Amino acid sequence: MNGVAYNFAYLDEQTKRMIRRAILKAIAIPGYQVPFAAREMPMPYGWGTGGVQVTAAIIGPNDRLKVIDQGADDTTNAVSIRAFFRKVTNVAVTTHTGDATIIQTRHRIPEQPLAAGQILVYQVPIPEPLRFLEPRETETRVMHGLEDYGLMHVKLYEDIAHHGRIATAYAYPVKVADRYVMDPSPIPKFDNPKMHMSPALQLFGAGREKRIYAVPPYTEVKSLDFEDHPFEIQTFDQPCALCGARNVYLDEVILDDRGGRMFVCSDTDGCDSRRPTTNDQPEARS
Amino acid sequence: MTDAPILEVRDLAKAYGARIGCVDISFDLWAGEVLAVVGESGSGKTTLLSCLSTRLAADRGSVVYAMRDGSRRDLSTMREAERRFLMRTDWGFVHQNPADGLRMGVSAGANVGERLMAVGDRHYGHIRGTALDWLDRVEIDADRIDDRPRAFSGGMRQRLQIARNLVTSPRLVFMDEPTGGLDVSVQARLLDLMRGLVRDLGLSVIIVTHDLAVARLLSHRIMVMKEGRVIEHGLTDRVLDDPREPYTQLLVSSIPQA
Ligand SMILES: Nc1ncnc2c1ncn2[C@@H]1O[C@H](COP(=O)(O)OP(=O)(O)O)[C@@H](O)[C@H]1O
Ligand SMILES: [Mg+2]
Ligand SMILES: [Zn+2]
């Protein structure tokens, strides 16, 4: 891209206005999927071009951007998207959750509670929560329109019938503001409660499927369940092997080929902040 | 409640372009009554059933339904949400091909439980208990509850479809050739089961069939259709034992006598 003049944040102003209109509509109707004319971005769809376009439409010169993938700031996807925005906006970037004004994410919500004024932008692969049981788009649109959501519970019923419990662990469906059923993107259900009444604005972008949806600040987000099989988050038997934190989401790290493994925070920023120095710790992430 | 019909049909008509689907259809259905619609293939039976059940919009005429609360509603003026709610609570629809009426990708229990969940049941144990109860009533073994209907025989699928429809205690059930495509012995068992359920539950039923033996066994009244019109209409025994129209006489003479 060197030597070529790009508009701030890559997209032209007209496209940004179009995306912002979609975002405003999404905020006005929490959980409702707003179609938008998604653009080609200079990266593969698998990288989360929907989230990238949302960020490009809302970012300003004074923003501080954090990008995470699976909770980590240093994975290829996160590094590439951060580099992209550095190049096309020159805004400040950070790995610290508390310092960021915009956090673009794939697969996690940071452990540190978000604050008013922050915006969390999710990269969404499949926005339609009803699709797996009702592939027809015309029909799912009517179902959303009529709040006809019995099928979501059919899916949960099947889970319990076959596994003895609700086995869905990622992309666990939620109802937003007691109206629209929404796919929270493939975050672990561990993160679902963080969406509820969050002071931050949550925006969701699906590039391939050209949909934007939103959860405005302080909005009710309820995970679907049964009275006798209530929603539960994942729990971990042991604390993080690096920082000792409990009640955080842990990833399993394979240490060697003899079965050695340990569980460490998936949120690298949170983990690092709890460790006084990183020098005397085993090097788990290279 | 018995002083007015559950369904009042007046001057109903539906055409497919220049081709008549059904025309000039008027009749009343009373609570607890089983009406058989018979006629050759292409005579308009399915078209009529589709219009009555609002799966298809009629070109003309009215269908008035007596709601549970006693009010009488012209079905064509109902909002989509109301119509859907009616279809999955107060009505049932049994398709000839069970795959059209079942969710083949989910278990038998989920198939029976779906209507309950659609109307807000959020207790897994209750949904499962009710599903077990209904599987038993349609003679499907309890240990098949977690199997998908793909693994079921044709007769079992049809019984599952019936359970799935009856779980919300509907008052009116539409059936389109429910025994078609089944072996004769399987048909007999299904008919027996249906007759018992209709009687025990006091259902009102409109059943489309080209099989007069089915009509004889299940129905109180028969409407004979030909080329989209009702050409004869009366009590089942009268129509079958003393058919007035030559066309009906032909139909009746073509069934083997018991
Ligand atoms: N979708 C359709 N498009 C065009 N013609 C149709 C359609 N469905 C039915 N018909 C025609 O309407 C007439 C009645 O058909 P149908 O209601 O299916 O009769 P039956 O159920 O008694 O066999 C037939 O002439 C049939 O060819
Ligand atoms: Mg037919
Ligand atoms: Zn840690």
Coordinates of C-alpha atoms and ligand atoms in Angstrom, one line a residue:
Chain A
M1 CA 0.0 0.0 0.0
N2 CA 3.0 2.2 0.2
G3 CA 3.0 5.3 -2.0
V4 CA -0.7 5.2 -2.6
A5 CA -3.0 7.8 -1.1
Y6 CA -5.9 6.4 0.9
N7 CA -8.8 8.1 2.5
F8 CA -8.6 8.1 6.3
A9 CA -9.5 4.6 7.5
Y10 CA -9.4 3.3 3.9
L11 CA -13.1 3.6 3.0
D12 CA -14.3 6.7 1.2
E13 CA -16.5 9.1 3.1
Q14 CA -19.7 8.2 1.3
T15 CA -19.2 4.5 2.2
K16 CA -18.5 5.4 5.8
R17 CA -21.7 7.4 6.0
M18 CA -23.6 4.5 4.5
I19 CA -22.2 2.2 7.2
R20 CA -22.8 4.7 9.9
R21 CA -26.5 4.9 8.9
A22 CA -26.7 1.1 9.2
I23 CA -25.0 1.3 12.6
L24 CA -27.4 4.0 13.8
K25 CA -30.3 1.9 12.7
A26 CA -28.8 -1.1 14.5
I27 CA -28.4 0.8 17.7
A28 CA -32.0 2.0 17.4
I29 CA -33.3 -1.6 17.1
P30 CA -31.1 -3.6 19.5
G31 CA -30.3 -7.1 18.2
Y32 CA -31.9 -6.5 14.8
Q33 CA -29.7 -7.4 11.7
V34 CA -29.4 -4.4 9.4
P35 CA -28.4 -5.1 5.8
F36 CA -25.6 -2.9 4.5
A37 CA -23.7 -2.6 1.2
A38 CA -20.5 -4.3 2.5
R39 CA -17.3 -3.4 0.5
E40 CA -14.4 -5.4 -0.5
M41 CA -11.5 -4.9 1.9
P42 CA -7.9 -5.6 1.2
M43 CA -8.0 -8.9 3.2
P44 CA -9.8 -12.2 3.1
Y45 CA -13.3 -12.5 4.5
G46 CA -12.1 -15.0 7.1
W47 CA -10.3 -12.1 8.7
G48 CA -13.4 -10.4 9.8
T49 CA -14.0 -7.8 7.1
G50 CA -17.4 -6.9 8.6
G51 CA -15.8 -5.8 11.9
V52 CA -13.0 -4.0 10.0
Q53 CA -15.6 -2.0 8.0
V54 CA -17.5 -1.1 11.2
T55 CA -14.3 0.1 12.8
A56 CA -13.3 2.0 9.7
A57 CA -16.6 3.8 9.7
I58 CA -16.5 4.9 13.4
I59 CA -12.8 5.5 14.0
G60 CA -11.5 9.0 14.4
P61 CA -8.0 10.5 14.7
N62 CA -8.2 10.7 18.5
D63 CA -9.2 7.1 19.0
R64 CA -7.0 4.4 20.6
L65 CA -7.4 1.0 19.0
K66 CA -7.0 -2.4 20.5
V67 CA -7.4 -5.5 18.4
I68 CA -7.7 -9.0 19.8
D69 CA -8.2 -12.5 18.4
Q70 CA -9.1 -15.3 20.9
G71 CA -8.3 -12.8 23.6
A72 CA -4.7 -12.2 22.4
D73 CA -3.2 -9.0 20.9
D74 CA -0.4 -10.9 19.2
T75 CA -2.0 -13.4 16.9
T76 CA -1.6 -13.1 13.2
N77 CA -5.1 -11.8 12.7
A78 CA -4.9 -9.2 15.4
V79 CA -1.5 -8.0 14.4
S80 CA -2.5 -7.7 10.8
I81 CA -5.7 -5.8 11.5
R82 CA -3.9 -3.5 13.9
A83 CA -1.2 -2.9 11.3
F84 CA -3.8 -2.1 8.7
F85 CA -5.4 0.6 10.8
R86 CA -2.1 2.0 11.8
K87 CA -1.3 2.4 8.1
V88 CA -4.7 3.8 7.0
T89 CA -5.4 6.0 10.1
N90 CA -2.2 6.5 12.0
V91 CA -4.2 6.4 15.2
A92 CA -2.6 5.3 18.5
V93 CA -2.9 1.6 19.2
T94 CA -2.8 -0.2 22.6
T95 CA -3.0 -3.6 24.1
H96 CA -4.5 -2.3 27.3
T97 CA -8.2 -2.8 27.5
G98 CA -8.7 0.2 29.8
D99 CA -6.8 2.5 27.5
A100 CA -8.7 1.6 24.3
T101 CA -11.6 3.6 22.9
I102 CA -12.3 1.0 20.3
I103 CA -11.7 -2.7 20.7
Q104 CA -12.1 -4.9 17.7
T105 CA -12.5 -8.5 18.6
R106 CA -12.8 -12.0 17.3
H107 CA -13.9 -14.8 19.7
R108 CA -13.6 -13.0 23.1
I109 CA -14.8 -10.1 25.3
P110 CA -12.0 -8.7 27.4
E111 CA -12.0 -9.8 31.1
Q112 CA -11.6 -6.2 32.4
P113 CA -15.1 -4.7 32.5
L114 CA -15.7 -2.2 29.8
A115 CA -16.5 1.4 30.6
A116 CA -18.9 3.9 29.2
G117 CA -17.6 5.5 26.1
Q118 CA -15.8 2.4 24.9
I119 CA -16.9 0.6 21.8
L120 CA -16.5 -3.2 21.3
V121 CA -16.6 -4.2 17.6
Y122 CA -17.2 -7.9 16.9
Q123 CA -16.2 -9.8 13.8
V124 CA -19.1 -12.0 12.9
P125 CA -19.0 -15.0 10.5
I126 CA -22.7 -16.0 10.5
P127 CA -25.1 -13.4 11.8
E128 CA -28.4 -15.5 11.6
P129 CA -29.0 -17.5 14.8
L130 CA -32.0 -19.3 13.3
R131 CA -30.2 -20.6 10.2
F132 CA -29.2 -24.0 11.3
L133 CA -32.8 -25.1 11.7
E134 CA -34.4 -22.8 9.1
P135 CA -32.1 -22.2 6.1
R136 CA -34.7 -20.1 4.2
E137 CA -33.9 -16.4 4.6
T138 CA -37.4 -15.4 3.7
E139 CA -38.7 -17.5 6.6
T140 CA -36.1 -16.4 9.2
R141 CA -37.0 -12.8 8.4
V142 CA -40.7 -13.5 9.1
M143 CA -39.7 -15.3 12.3
H144 CA -37.7 -12.3 13.6
G145 CA -40.6 -10.0 12.6
L146 CA -43.2 -12.0 14.5
E147 CA -40.8 -12.8 17.4
D148 CA -41.4 -16.5 16.5
Y149 CA -38.5 -18.0 18.3
G150 CA -39.6 -21.5 19.3
L151 CA -37.0 -23.0 17.1
M152 CA -34.2 -21.7 19.2
H153 CA -35.5 -23.8 22.1
V154 CA -35.8 -26.8 19.8
K155 CA -32.1 -26.6 19.3
L156 CA -31.5 -26.3 23.1
Y157 CA -33.9 -29.2 23.6
E158 CA -31.9 -31.4 21.2
D159 CA -28.7 -30.5 23.1
I160 CA -30.1 -31.7 26.4
A161 CA -31.7 -34.8 24.9
H162 CA -28.4 -35.9 23.4
H163 CA -25.9 -34.6 25.9
G164 CA -27.8 -34.3 29.2
R165 CA -27.2 -30.6 29.3
I166 CA -27.0 -27.6 27.0
A167 CA -23.8 -28.4 25.2
T168 CA -23.6 -25.3 23.1
A169 CA -20.4 -23.6 24.2
Y170 CA -19.8 -20.9 21.6
A171 CA -22.1 -18.5 19.8
Y172 CA -24.7 -19.2 22.5
P173 CA -27.9 -17.4 21.4
V174 CA -29.2 -14.5 23.4
K175 CA -32.3 -12.3 23.5
V176 CA -31.6 -8.6 23.3
A177 CA -33.8 -6.1 25.1
D178 CA -36.5 -8.8 25.4
R179 CA -37.1 -8.7 21.7
Y180 CA -34.6 -10.0 19.1
V181 CA -32.8 -13.2 19.3
M182 CA -29.1 -12.6 18.3
D183 CA -26.0 -14.6 17.6
P184 CA -23.2 -13.1 19.8
S185 CA -20.6 -14.3 17.3
P186 CA -18.4 -17.3 18.3
I187 CA -17.4 -16.0 21.7
P188 CA -17.4 -18.6 24.5
K189 CA -20.7 -18.6 26.5
F190 CA -18.4 -17.6 29.4
D191 CA -18.5 -14.1 27.9
N192 CA -22.3 -13.9 27.4
P193 CA -23.0 -12.3 30.9
K194 CA -20.5 -9.5 30.0
M195 CA -22.8 -8.3 27.2
H196 CA -25.7 -7.8 29.7
M197 CA -26.1 -4.1 30.8
S198 CA -22.6 -3.3 29.6
P199 CA -21.8 0.4 29.7
A200 CA -19.9 0.0 26.4
L201 CA -21.5 0.1 23.0
Q202 CA -21.3 -3.3 21.2
L203 CA -21.3 -3.4 17.4
F204 CA -21.3 -6.5 15.3
G205 CA -20.2 -6.6 11.6
A206 CA -20.6 -9.6 9.2
G207 CA -18.8 -8.8 6.0
R208 CA -19.6 -11.8 3.8
E209 CA -23.3 -11.7 4.8
K210 CA -23.5 -7.9 4.8
R211 CA -25.2 -7.4 8.1
I212 CA -24.6 -5.1 11.1
Y213 CA -26.3 -5.3 14.5
A214 CA -25.8 -3.7 17.8
V215 CA -26.3 -3.8 21.6
P216 CA -26.5 -0.3 22.9
P217 CA -25.0 0.6 26.3
Y218 CA -27.0 -0.7 29.3
T219 CA -29.2 -3.1 27.4
E220 CA -30.5 -6.4 28.7
V221 CA -28.9 -9.4 27.1
K222 CA -30.4 -12.7 28.2
S223 CA -28.9 -16.1 27.3
L224 CA -31.7 -18.5 26.2
D225 CA -32.3 -21.5 28.5
F226 CA -34.9 -23.7 30.1
E227 CA -36.3 -23.2 33.7
D228 CA -35.0 -26.6 34.7
H229 CA -31.7 -26.3 32.7
P230 CA -30.7 -22.7 33.4
F231 CA -27.9 -21.0 31.4
E232 CA -24.4 -21.7 32.9
I233 CA -21.0 -20.5 32.0
Q234 CA -17.9 -22.6 31.7
T235 CA -15.9 -23.1 34.9
F236 CA -12.3 -24.0 35.3
D237 CA -10.9 -26.2 38.1
Q238 CA -7.6 -24.5 38.4
P239 CA -6.4 -20.9 38.2
C240 CA -4.3 -19.4 35.4
A241 CA -0.8 -21.1 35.5
L242 CA 0.8 -17.7 34.8
C243 CA -1.0 -15.1 36.8
G244 CA -3.0 -17.2 39.2
A245 CA -6.3 -15.6 38.2
R246 CA -9.6 -17.4 38.8
N247 CA -13.0 -16.7 37.2
V248 CA -11.4 -15.9 33.9
Y249 CA -11.5 -17.8 30.7
L250 CA -8.5 -20.2 30.2
D251 CA -6.9 -21.7 27.1
E252 CA -5.2 -25.0 27.2
V253 CA -1.5 -24.7 26.1
I254 CA 0.3 -27.8 25.1
L255 CA 3.9 -27.7 26.5
D256 CA 5.5 -30.7 24.9
D257 CA 4.7 -33.9 23.1
R258 CA 4.7 -36.0 26.3
G259 CA 1.3 -34.7 27.4
G260 CA 2.5 -31.7 29.3
R261 CA 0.0 -28.9 29.3
M262 CA -1.2 -25.9 31.3
F263 CA -4.1 -23.6 31.4
V264 CA -3.5 -19.9 31.0
C265 CA -5.6 -16.8 30.5
S266 CA -7.0 -16.4 27.0
D267 CA -7.0 -12.6 27.7
T268 CA -3.3 -11.8 27.3
D269 CA -3.6 -8.2 28.4
G270 CA -5.4 -9.2 31.6
C271 CA -2.9 -11.9 32.3
D272 CA 0.1 -9.6 31.8
S273 CA -1.3 -6.9 34.0
R274 CA -1.5 -9.3 36.9
R275 CA 2.1 -10.4 36.6
P276 CA 4.6 -8.0 38.2
T277 CA 7.3 -9.0 35.8
T278 CA 7.3 -11.3 32.9
N279 CA 10.9 -12.2 33.0
D280 CA 11.0 -14.9 35.6
Q281 CA 7.9 -16.7 34.3
P282 CA 7.9 -19.7 32.0
E283 CA 7.6 -18.5 28.4
A284 CA 4.2 -19.8 27.4
R285 CA 3.5 -17.5 24.5
S286 CA 6.2 -16.9 22.0
Chain B
M1 CA -71.1 -23.5 21.7
T2 CA -72.9 -26.1 19.6
D3 CA -75.4 -23.6 18.3
A4 CA -73.0 -22.3 15.7
P5 CA -70.6 -24.1 13.3
I6 CA -66.9 -24.1 14.1
L7 CA -66.2 -23.3 10.5
E8 CA -68.5 -21.5 8.0
V9 CA -67.4 -21.6 4.4
R10 CA -69.1 -19.4 1.8
D11 CA -68.7 -19.2 -1.9
L12 CA -65.0 -20.1 -1.8
A13 CA -63.0 -20.1 -5.1
K14 CA -59.4 -20.5 -6.2
A15 CA -58.1 -20.6 -9.7
Y16 CA -54.6 -21.2 -11.1
G17 CA -54.6 -18.8 -14.0
A18 CA -57.3 -20.1 -16.3
R19 CA -57.5 -23.5 -14.5
I20 CA -60.1 -24.0 -11.8
G21 CA -58.7 -25.1 -8.5
C22 CA -62.0 -25.1 -6.7
V23 CA -65.1 -23.0 -7.0
D24 CA -68.5 -22.3 -5.4
I25 CA -67.7 -24.1 -2.2
S26 CA -70.1 -23.5 0.7
F27 CA -70.6 -25.6 3.8
D28 CA -70.6 -25.6 7.6
L29 CA -68.5 -27.8 9.9
W30 CA -69.8 -28.5 13.3
A31 CA -67.7 -29.1 16.5
G32 CA -66.7 -32.7 16.8
E33 CA -67.6 -33.5 13.2
V34 CA -65.5 -35.4 10.7
L35 CA -66.0 -34.3 7.1
A36 CA -64.4 -36.3 4.3
V37 CA -63.7 -34.6 1.0
V38 CA -63.5 -37.2 -1.7
G39 CA -63.0 -37.2 -5.5
E40 CA -60.6 -38.2 -8.2
S41 CA -57.1 -36.9 -8.4
G42 CA -57.3 -33.3 -9.8
S43 CA -60.8 -32.6 -8.5
G44 CA -59.7 -29.8 -6.2
K45 CA -59.5 -31.5 -2.8
T46 CA -56.0 -30.2 -1.9
T47 CA -56.7 -26.8 -3.2
L48 CA -59.8 -26.6 -1.0
L49 CA -58.0 -27.8 2.0
S50 CA -55.2 -25.3 1.4
C51 CA -57.6 -22.4 1.2
L52 CA -59.5 -23.5 4.3
S53 CA -56.3 -23.8 6.3
T54 CA -55.0 -20.4 5.0
R55 CA -52.0 -22.0 3.5
L56 CA -53.3 -20.6 0.2
A57 CA -55.1 -17.4 -0.3
A58 CA -58.5 -17.9 -2.0
D59 CA -59.6 -15.6 -4.8
R60 CA -63.1 -15.2 -3.5
G61 CA -65.4 -16.2 -0.7
S62 CA -65.1 -16.3 3.1
V63 CA -64.1 -18.7 5.8
V64 CA -65.3 -17.8 9.3
Y65 CA -63.8 -19.7 12.3
A66 CA -65.3 -19.9 15.8
M67 CA -62.3 -19.0 18.0
R68 CA -61.8 -20.6 21.4
D69 CA -63.0 -17.4 23.1
G70 CA -66.3 -17.7 21.2
S71 CA -65.6 -14.8 18.8
R72 CA -66.1 -15.5 15.1
R73 CA -63.3 -14.5 12.8
D74 CA -63.0 -14.2 9.0
L75 CA -59.7 -15.9 8.4
S76 CA -58.7 -13.6 5.5
T77 CA -58.7 -10.6 7.8
M78 CA -56.4 -12.1 10.4
R79 CA -52.9 -10.7 10.9
E80 CA -50.0 -13.0 10.1
A81 CA -48.9 -13.4 13.7
E82 CA -52.5 -14.3 14.8
R83 CA -52.8 -16.8 11.9
R84 CA -49.6 -18.5 12.8
F85 CA -50.6 -18.7 16.4
L86 CA -53.9 -20.2 15.5
M87 CA -52.3 -22.7 13.1
R88 CA -50.0 -24.1 15.8
T89 CA -52.4 -24.0 18.8
D90 CA -56.0 -24.5 17.7
W91 CA -55.3 -26.3 14.5
G92 CA -53.4 -29.2 13.1
F93 CA -52.4 -30.0 9.6
V94 CA -51.4 -33.6 8.7
H95 CA -49.6 -33.9 5.3
Q96 CA -49.7 -36.9 3.1
N97 CA -45.9 -37.0 3.0
P98 CA -44.7 -36.9 6.6
A99 CA -41.5 -35.2 5.6
D100 CA -43.6 -32.1 4.7
G101 CA -45.0 -31.9 8.2
L102 CA -42.0 -33.1 10.3
R103 CA -38.6 -31.7 11.0
M104 CA -36.5 -34.6 9.7
G105 CA -33.3 -33.3 11.2
V106 CA -34.3 -33.3 14.9
S107 CA -35.5 -36.0 17.3
A108 CA -39.0 -37.3 17.7
G109 CA -39.2 -35.6 21.1
A110 CA -38.2 -32.3 19.6
N111 CA -40.8 -32.8 16.8
V112 CA -43.6 -33.3 19.3
G113 CA -42.2 -30.6 21.7
E114 CA -41.8 -27.9 19.0
R115 CA -45.3 -26.5 19.3
L116 CA -45.1 -26.3 23.1
M117 CA -41.8 -24.4 22.8
A118 CA -43.3 -22.1 20.2
V119 CA -46.1 -21.1 22.5
G120 CA -43.7 -20.5 25.4
D121 CA -43.2 -23.7 27.3
R122 CA -39.7 -23.3 28.9
H123 CA -39.6 -26.3 31.1
Y124 CA -37.5 -29.1 29.5
G125 CA -38.9 -31.8 31.9
H126 CA -42.5 -30.9 31.1
I127 CA -41.9 -30.7 27.4
R128 CA -40.2 -34.1 27.4
G129 CA -42.9 -35.6 29.6
T130 CA -45.6 -34.4 27.3
A131 CA -43.7 -35.7 24.3
L132 CA -43.4 -39.2 25.9
D133 CA -47.0 -39.2 26.7
W134 CA -47.9 -38.4 23.1
L135 CA -45.5 -40.9 21.7
D136 CA -47.2 -43.5 23.8
R137 CA -50.7 -42.4 22.5
V138 CA -49.6 -42.8 18.9
E139 CA -47.9 -46.2 19.8
I140 CA -44.3 -45.2 19.4
D141 CA -41.9 -46.8 21.9
A142 CA -40.5 -44.4 24.5
D143 CA -37.0 -45.4 23.7
R144 CA -37.4 -43.9 20.2
I145 CA -37.8 -40.4 21.7
D146 CA -34.3 -39.3 20.8
D147 CA -34.2 -40.8 17.4
R148 CA -34.7 -38.8 14.3
P149 CA -37.7 -39.5 12.1
R150 CA -35.4 -40.4 9.3
A151 CA -34.9 -43.7 11.0
F152 CA -38.7 -44.3 11.2
S153 CA -40.9 -46.4 8.9
G154 CA -43.6 -44.6 6.9
G155 CA -46.3 -45.6 9.4
M156 CA -44.3 -44.4 12.4
R157 CA -43.5 -41.1 10.7
Q158 CA -47.2 -40.5 10.1
R159 CA -48.1 -41.3 13.7
L160 CA -45.3 -38.9 14.8
Q161 CA -46.7 -36.2 12.6
I162 CA -50.1 -36.7 14.2
A163 CA -48.6 -36.5 17.7
R164 CA -46.8 -33.4 16.8
N165 CA -50.0 -31.8 15.7
L166 CA -52.2 -32.9 18.6
V167 CA -49.8 -31.9 21.4
T168 CA -51.4 -28.5 21.8
S169 CA -55.0 -30.0 21.9
P170 CA -56.2 -28.4 18.7
R171 CA -59.9 -28.2 18.0
L172 CA -59.7 -28.5 14.2
V173 CA -57.4 -30.8 12.2
F174 CA -56.9 -30.8 8.5
M175 CA -55.6 -34.0 6.9
D176 CA -54.6 -34.4 3.3
E177 CA -54.5 -38.1 2.3
P178 CA -53.0 -39.1 5.6
T179 CA -53.0 -42.8 4.7
G180 CA -51.9 -42.4 1.2
G181 CA -48.5 -44.0 0.3
L182 CA -48.8 -46.5 3.1
D183 CA -49.1 -50.3 2.9
V184 CA -52.6 -51.6 3.4
S185 CA -51.9 -53.2 6.8
V186 CA -50.1 -50.1 8.0
Q187 CA -53.1 -48.0 6.8
A188 CA -55.5 -50.1 8.8
R189 CA -53.5 -49.6 12.0
L190 CA -53.2 -45.8 11.4
L191 CA -56.9 -45.5 10.7
D192 CA -57.8 -47.3 13.9
L193 CA -55.5 -45.0 15.8
M194 CA -56.9 -41.9 14.2
R195 CA -60.5 -43.0 14.8
G196 CA -59.7 -43.5 18.5
L197 CA -58.0 -40.1 18.8
V198 CA -60.7 -38.2 17.0
R199 CA -63.4 -39.7 19.2
D200 CA -61.5 -39.3 22.5
L201 CA -60.4 -35.8 21.8
G202 CA -63.7 -34.7 20.2
L203 CA -61.8 -33.2 17.3
S204 CA -63.3 -31.5 14.3
V205 CA -61.7 -32.9 11.2
I206 CA -61.6 -32.2 7.5
I207 CA -60.0 -35.1 5.8
V208 CA -59.2 -35.2 2.1
T209 CA -59.0 -38.7 0.7
H210 CA -59.6 -40.4 -2.6
D211 CA -60.2 -43.7 -0.7
L212 CA -63.9 -44.1 0.1
A213 CA -63.1 -46.8 2.6
V214 CA -61.2 -44.2 4.7
A215 CA -64.1 -41.9 4.5
R216 CA -66.5 -44.7 5.5
L217 CA -64.4 -45.5 8.6
L218 CA -63.7 -42.0 9.8
S219 CA -66.3 -39.5 8.6
H220 CA -69.8 -38.4 9.6
R221 CA -70.3 -36.5 6.4
I222 CA -68.9 -36.6 2.8
M223 CA -68.5 -34.0 0.2
V224 CA -67.9 -35.3 -3.3
M225 CA -65.8 -33.1 -5.6
K226 CA -65.5 -33.1 -9.3
E227 CA -63.7 -30.6 -11.5
G228 CA -63.4 -28.2 -8.6
R229 CA -67.0 -28.3 -7.5
V230 CA -69.0 -30.1 -4.8
I231 CA -71.4 -32.3 -6.7
E232 CA -72.8 -34.2 -3.8
H233 CA -72.9 -33.7 0.0
G234 CA -74.5 -35.7 2.7
L235 CA -74.2 -38.1 5.7
T236 CA -71.5 -40.7 5.0
D237 CA -73.8 -43.7 5.1
R238 CA -76.4 -42.0 2.8
V239 CA -73.8 -40.9 0.2
L240 CA -72.0 -44.3 0.1
D241 CA -75.1 -46.5 0.3
D242 CA -77.4 -44.4 -1.8
P243 CA -75.3 -42.2 -4.0
R244 CA -77.4 -39.8 -6.1
E245 CA -75.0 -38.5 -8.7
P246 CA -73.8 -40.8 -11.4
Y247 CA -70.2 -39.7 -10.7
T248 CA -70.6 -40.7 -7.0
Q249 CA -72.2 -44.0 -8.1
L250 CA -69.1 -44.7 -10.2
L251 CA -66.7 -43.8 -7.3
V252 CA -68.7 -46.0 -4.9
S253 CA -68.9 -49.0 -7.3
S254 CA -65.1 -48.9 -7.8
I255 CA -64.4 -49.7 -4.1
P256 CA -64.3 -53.3 -3.1
Q257 CA -67.2 -54.1 -0.8
A258 CA -66.4 -55.3 2.7
Ligands
LIG1 N1 -49.9 -25.0 -8.0 C1 -50.8 -25.3 -9.0 N2 -50.6 -24.6 -10.2 C2 -51.4 -24.8 -11.2 N3 -52.4 -25.7 -11.2 C3 -52.7 -26.4 -10.0 C4 -51.8 -26.2 -8.9 N4 -52.3 -27.0 -7.9 C5 -53.3 -27.7 -8.4 N5 -53.6 -27.3 -9.7 C6 -54.7 -27.7 -10.5 O1 -55.9 -27.5 -9.8 C7 -56.8 -28.6 -10.0 C8 -57.1 -29.2 -8.6 O2 -55.9 -29.8 -8.1 P1 -55.8 -30.3 -6.6 O3 -56.4 -29.4 -5.7 O4 -54.4 -30.7 -6.3 O5 -56.7 -31.6 -6.7 P2 -56.7 -33.0 -5.8 O6 -56.1 -32.7 -4.5 O7 -58.1 -33.3 -5.7 O8 -55.9 -34.0 -6.6 C9 -56.0 -29.6 -10.9 O9 -56.5 -29.3 -12.2 C10 -54.6 -29.2 -10.8 O10 -53.9 -29.6 -11.9
MG2 MG -54.4 -33.7 -3.5
ZN3 ZN -3.3 -15.3 33.6

